Amino acid sequence: MTETMIRKKPGMASVKDMPLLQDGPPPGGFLPVRFARRISNTGPSAMAIFRCFCLGGMYQVGQGNKIRRALKEEKYAARRAILPILQAEEDERFVSEWNKYLDYEADVMKDVPGWKVGENVKLGFLHR
Amino acid sequence: MSSAVDATGNPIPTSAVLTASAKHIGLRCMPENVAFLKCKKNDPNPEKCLDKGRDVTRCVIGLLKDLHQKCQKEMDDYVGCMYYYTNEFDLCRKEQEAFEKVCPLK
């Protein structure tokens, strides 16, 4: 009954004669809407994109290698710096042990005629 | 052993302590080191280079003692870090910066 109150037309015989209440386009129609694809065919080819990524990656590898080389250089410089003290300590220890050994050898072979202490050991740099 | 000092408070030249102070050693004990290496190059016999070796040892031990007196806490932290990470410089950057701020490399 409320529909007739809204949509009524003066002089209407029955509900079937009510005017239409429709949702429709505005007069003159809607404005045209573009729905066509506009994907251009220009731009870099697949090979070019691949080459660009490869070159970028190679650049990053080079940078990384530079950083790693710097770290390695730091480690090697530290080793070069402490090499002399370690070698000096080892030299002291070696010389004392070597002398102890030669004394022991002299003591063991003191009754053997013509035995030269230290001759039988072939160390490249020691000639005592 | 992770402590940097022995009973009397002198730094022990372990690998952690030596790598922690390697940059200082390379800078301040360079003449002794170079002399020792030259002597070694001429004659590898250890008995011939004992005196230069003693110079090197004296310089380095003195330097370690000096560093330890000047910046004890930072040096202990850095040496502890070096000991923990087996002498990897890159894993101890924070302690290294603190150490070099207090005991700078001139």
Coordinates of C-alpha atoms in Angstrom, one line a residue:
Chain A
M1 CA 0.0 0.0 0.0
T2 CA 2.9 2.4 0.6
E3 CA 4.1 1.9 -2.9
T4 CA 0.9 3.3 -4.3
M5 CA 1.3 6.3 -1.9
I6 CA 4.8 6.9 -3.4
R7 CA 4.3 6.2 -7.0
K8 CA 0.7 7.0 -7.6
K9 CA -0.5 8.8 -10.7
P10 CA -3.6 10.8 -10.5
G11 CA -6.5 9.0 -12.3
M12 CA -5.0 5.5 -12.1
A13 CA -7.5 2.6 -12.2
S14 CA -5.4 -0.2 -10.6
V15 CA -2.0 -0.9 -9.2
K16 CA -1.0 -2.4 -12.5
D17 CA -1.0 1.1 -14.1
M18 CA 1.5 2.6 -11.7
P19 CA 4.4 4.5 -13.4
L20 CA 7.8 2.8 -13.4
L21 CA 10.4 3.6 -10.7
Q22 CA 13.6 2.4 -12.3
D23 CA 17.2 3.0 -12.0
G24 CA 18.5 3.9 -15.3
P25 CA 21.2 5.9 -17.2
P26 CA 21.1 9.7 -17.1
P27 CA 19.6 11.4 -20.1
G28 CA 22.2 11.4 -22.9
G29 CA 23.7 8.2 -21.6
F30 CA 26.8 7.7 -19.5
L31 CA 30.2 9.1 -20.5
P32 CA 32.3 6.6 -22.6
V33 CA 34.7 4.5 -20.5
R34 CA 38.0 3.2 -21.9
F35 CA 38.5 -0.5 -21.3
A36 CA 40.9 -1.3 -24.1
R37 CA 44.4 -2.5 -23.1
R38 CA 47.3 -0.2 -23.7
I39 CA 50.3 -2.3 -23.0
S40 CA 53.2 -1.0 -25.1
N41 CA 55.7 -3.2 -26.8
T42 CA 58.6 -0.8 -26.3
G43 CA 61.2 -1.1 -23.5
P44 CA 64.1 -3.5 -22.9
S45 CA 64.0 -7.0 -24.2
A46 CA 64.3 -10.1 -22.0
M47 CA 67.9 -10.5 -23.0
A48 CA 68.7 -6.9 -22.1
I49 CA 67.0 -7.2 -18.7
F50 CA 68.9 -10.4 -18.0
R51 CA 72.2 -8.8 -18.9
C52 CA 71.4 -5.8 -16.7
F53 CA 70.7 -8.1 -13.7
C54 CA 73.9 -10.1 -14.4
L55 CA 76.0 -7.0 -14.6
G56 CA 74.5 -5.7 -11.3
G57 CA 75.1 -9.0 -9.7
M58 CA 78.7 -9.0 -10.9
Y59 CA 79.2 -5.5 -9.5
Q60 CA 77.9 -6.6 -6.1
V61 CA 80.2 -9.6 -6.2
G62 CA 83.1 -7.3 -6.9
Q63 CA 82.2 -5.0 -4.0
G64 CA 81.8 -8.0 -1.7
N65 CA 85.3 -9.3 -2.8
K66 CA 86.8 -5.9 -2.0
I67 CA 85.3 -6.0 1.5
R68 CA 86.5 -9.6 2.1
R69 CA 90.0 -8.8 0.8
A70 CA 90.2 -5.9 3.3
L71 CA 89.2 -8.3 6.1
K72 CA 91.8 -10.8 5.0
E73 CA 94.4 -8.1 4.8
E74 CA 93.6 -7.1 8.3
K75 CA 94.1 -10.6 9.5
Y76 CA 97.3 -11.1 7.6
A77 CA 98.7 -7.7 8.9
A78 CA 98.0 -8.8 12.5
R79 CA 99.8 -12.1 11.8
R80 CA 102.8 -10.3 10.3
A81 CA 102.9 -8.0 13.4
I82 CA 103.1 -10.8 15.9
L83 CA 105.3 -13.2 13.9
P84 CA 108.6 -11.9 15.3
I85 CA 107.7 -12.2 18.9
L86 CA 106.4 -15.8 18.4
Q87 CA 109.5 -16.7 16.5
A88 CA 111.8 -15.1 19.1
E89 CA 110.1 -17.0 21.9
E90 CA 110.4 -20.2 20.0
D91 CA 114.1 -19.5 19.2
E92 CA 114.9 -19.1 22.9
R93 CA 113.1 -22.3 23.7
F94 CA 114.7 -24.2 20.9
V95 CA 118.2 -23.0 21.7
S96 CA 117.9 -24.1 25.3
E97 CA 116.5 -27.5 24.4
W98 CA 119.1 -28.0 21.7
N99 CA 121.9 -27.2 24.2
K100 CA 120.3 -29.5 26.7
Y101 CA 120.2 -32.3 24.1
L102 CA 123.9 -31.7 23.0
D103 CA 124.9 -31.9 26.7
Y104 CA 123.0 -35.1 27.1
E105 CA 124.6 -36.5 24.0
A106 CA 128.0 -35.6 25.1
D107 CA 127.3 -37.2 28.5
V108 CA 126.0 -40.4 26.9
M109 CA 128.8 -40.7 24.3
K110 CA 131.7 -39.5 26.5
D111 CA 133.4 -42.9 26.5
V112 CA 133.2 -43.4 22.7
P113 CA 136.4 -42.4 21.1
G114 CA 136.3 -40.0 18.2
W115 CA 132.6 -39.1 18.6
K116 CA 131.8 -35.5 17.7
V117 CA 128.8 -34.2 19.5
G118 CA 126.0 -32.9 17.3
E119 CA 127.4 -34.3 14.1
N120 CA 124.9 -37.0 13.5
V121 CA 121.8 -34.7 13.4
K122 CA 121.3 -33.1 10.1
L123 CA 119.6 -29.8 10.8
G124 CA 120.0 -27.5 7.8
F125 CA 121.0 -24.4 9.7
L126 CA 122.8 -25.6 12.8
H127 CA 126.4 -26.5 12.6
R128 CA 127.8 -26.8 16.1
Chain B
M1 CA 92.5 -19.5 29.9
S2 CA 90.6 -16.4 29.2
S3 CA 92.3 -13.9 31.6
A4 CA 94.7 -11.6 30.0
V5 CA 97.0 -11.2 33.1
D6 CA 99.0 -13.6 35.2
A7 CA 99.3 -13.5 38.9
T8 CA 101.4 -10.3 39.1
G9 CA 99.2 -8.3 36.8
N10 CA 101.4 -8.6 33.7
P11 CA 99.6 -9.4 30.4
I12 CA 100.4 -12.9 29.1
P13 CA 101.3 -13.0 25.4
T14 CA 98.5 -15.5 24.5
S15 CA 97.1 -15.5 21.0
A16 CA 94.1 -13.5 22.0
V17 CA 96.2 -10.8 23.7
L18 CA 98.6 -10.7 20.8
T19 CA 96.0 -10.4 18.1
A20 CA 94.1 -7.8 20.2
S21 CA 97.2 -5.6 20.4
A22 CA 98.6 -6.6 16.9
K23 CA 97.9 -3.2 15.4
H24 CA 99.8 -1.5 18.3
I25 CA 102.6 -4.0 18.0
G26 CA 102.9 -3.5 14.3
L27 CA 103.1 0.3 14.8
R28 CA 105.3 0.7 17.9
C29 CA 107.6 -2.3 17.7
M30 CA 108.2 -2.1 14.0
P31 CA 112.0 -1.3 14.1
E32 CA 112.7 -4.3 16.4
N33 CA 110.5 -6.6 14.3
V34 CA 112.1 -5.5 11.0
A35 CA 115.6 -5.9 12.5
F36 CA 114.8 -9.4 13.7
L37 CA 113.3 -10.5 10.4
K38 CA 116.3 -9.2 8.5
C39 CA 118.6 -11.1 10.8
K40 CA 116.5 -14.2 10.3
K41 CA 116.5 -13.8 6.5
N42 CA 120.3 -13.6 6.5
D43 CA 120.8 -16.6 8.7
P44 CA 118.0 -18.9 9.8
N45 CA 120.1 -20.2 12.7
P46 CA 118.2 -19.4 15.8
E47 CA 121.4 -19.0 17.9
K48 CA 122.5 -16.1 15.7
C49 CA 119.5 -13.9 16.2
L50 CA 118.9 -14.4 19.9
D51 CA 119.8 -10.8 20.9
K52 CA 117.5 -9.3 18.3
G53 CA 114.8 -11.7 19.5
R54 CA 115.3 -10.5 23.0
D55 CA 114.8 -6.9 21.8
V56 CA 111.6 -7.9 20.2
T57 CA 110.3 -9.7 23.2
R58 CA 111.3 -6.8 25.5
C59 CA 109.5 -4.3 23.2
V60 CA 106.3 -6.4 22.9
I61 CA 106.0 -7.3 26.6
G62 CA 106.6 -3.7 27.6
L63 CA 104.0 -2.6 25.1
L64 CA 101.5 -5.1 26.4
K65 CA 102.1 -3.9 30.0
D66 CA 101.8 -0.3 28.9
L67 CA 98.5 -0.9 27.1
H68 CA 97.2 -2.9 30.0
Q69 CA 97.9 -0.1 32.4
K70 CA 96.4 2.6 30.3
C71 CA 93.1 1.0 29.3
Q72 CA 92.7 -2.1 31.5
K73 CA 89.0 -2.6 31.2
E74 CA 88.7 -2.1 27.5
M75 CA 91.7 -4.3 26.8
D76 CA 90.3 -7.0 29.0
D77 CA 87.0 -6.8 27.2
Y78 CA 88.6 -6.9 23.8
V79 CA 90.9 -9.8 24.7
G80 CA 87.9 -11.7 26.1
C81 CA 86.0 -11.1 22.9
M82 CA 89.0 -12.3 20.8
Y83 CA 89.3 -15.4 23.0
Y84 CA 85.6 -16.1 22.6
Y85 CA 85.6 -15.7 18.8
T86 CA 89.1 -17.2 18.2
N87 CA 90.8 -14.1 17.0
E88 CA 88.1 -13.0 14.4
F89 CA 88.4 -9.3 14.0
D90 CA 85.1 -8.8 12.3
L91 CA 83.1 -10.2 15.2
C92 CA 84.6 -7.9 17.8
R93 CA 84.3 -4.5 16.2
K94 CA 82.5 -2.9 19.1
E95 CA 85.2 -3.9 21.6
Q96 CA 87.9 -2.9 19.1
E97 CA 86.4 0.6 18.7
A98 CA 86.2 1.0 22.5
F99 CA 89.7 -0.2 22.9
E100 CA 91.1 2.1 20.2
K101 CA 89.2 5.1 21.6
V102 CA 91.0 4.8 24.9
C103 CA 94.4 3.5 23.7
P104 CA 94.6 5.2 20.3
L105 CA 96.9 4.1 17.5
K106 CA 99.1 7.1 17.0

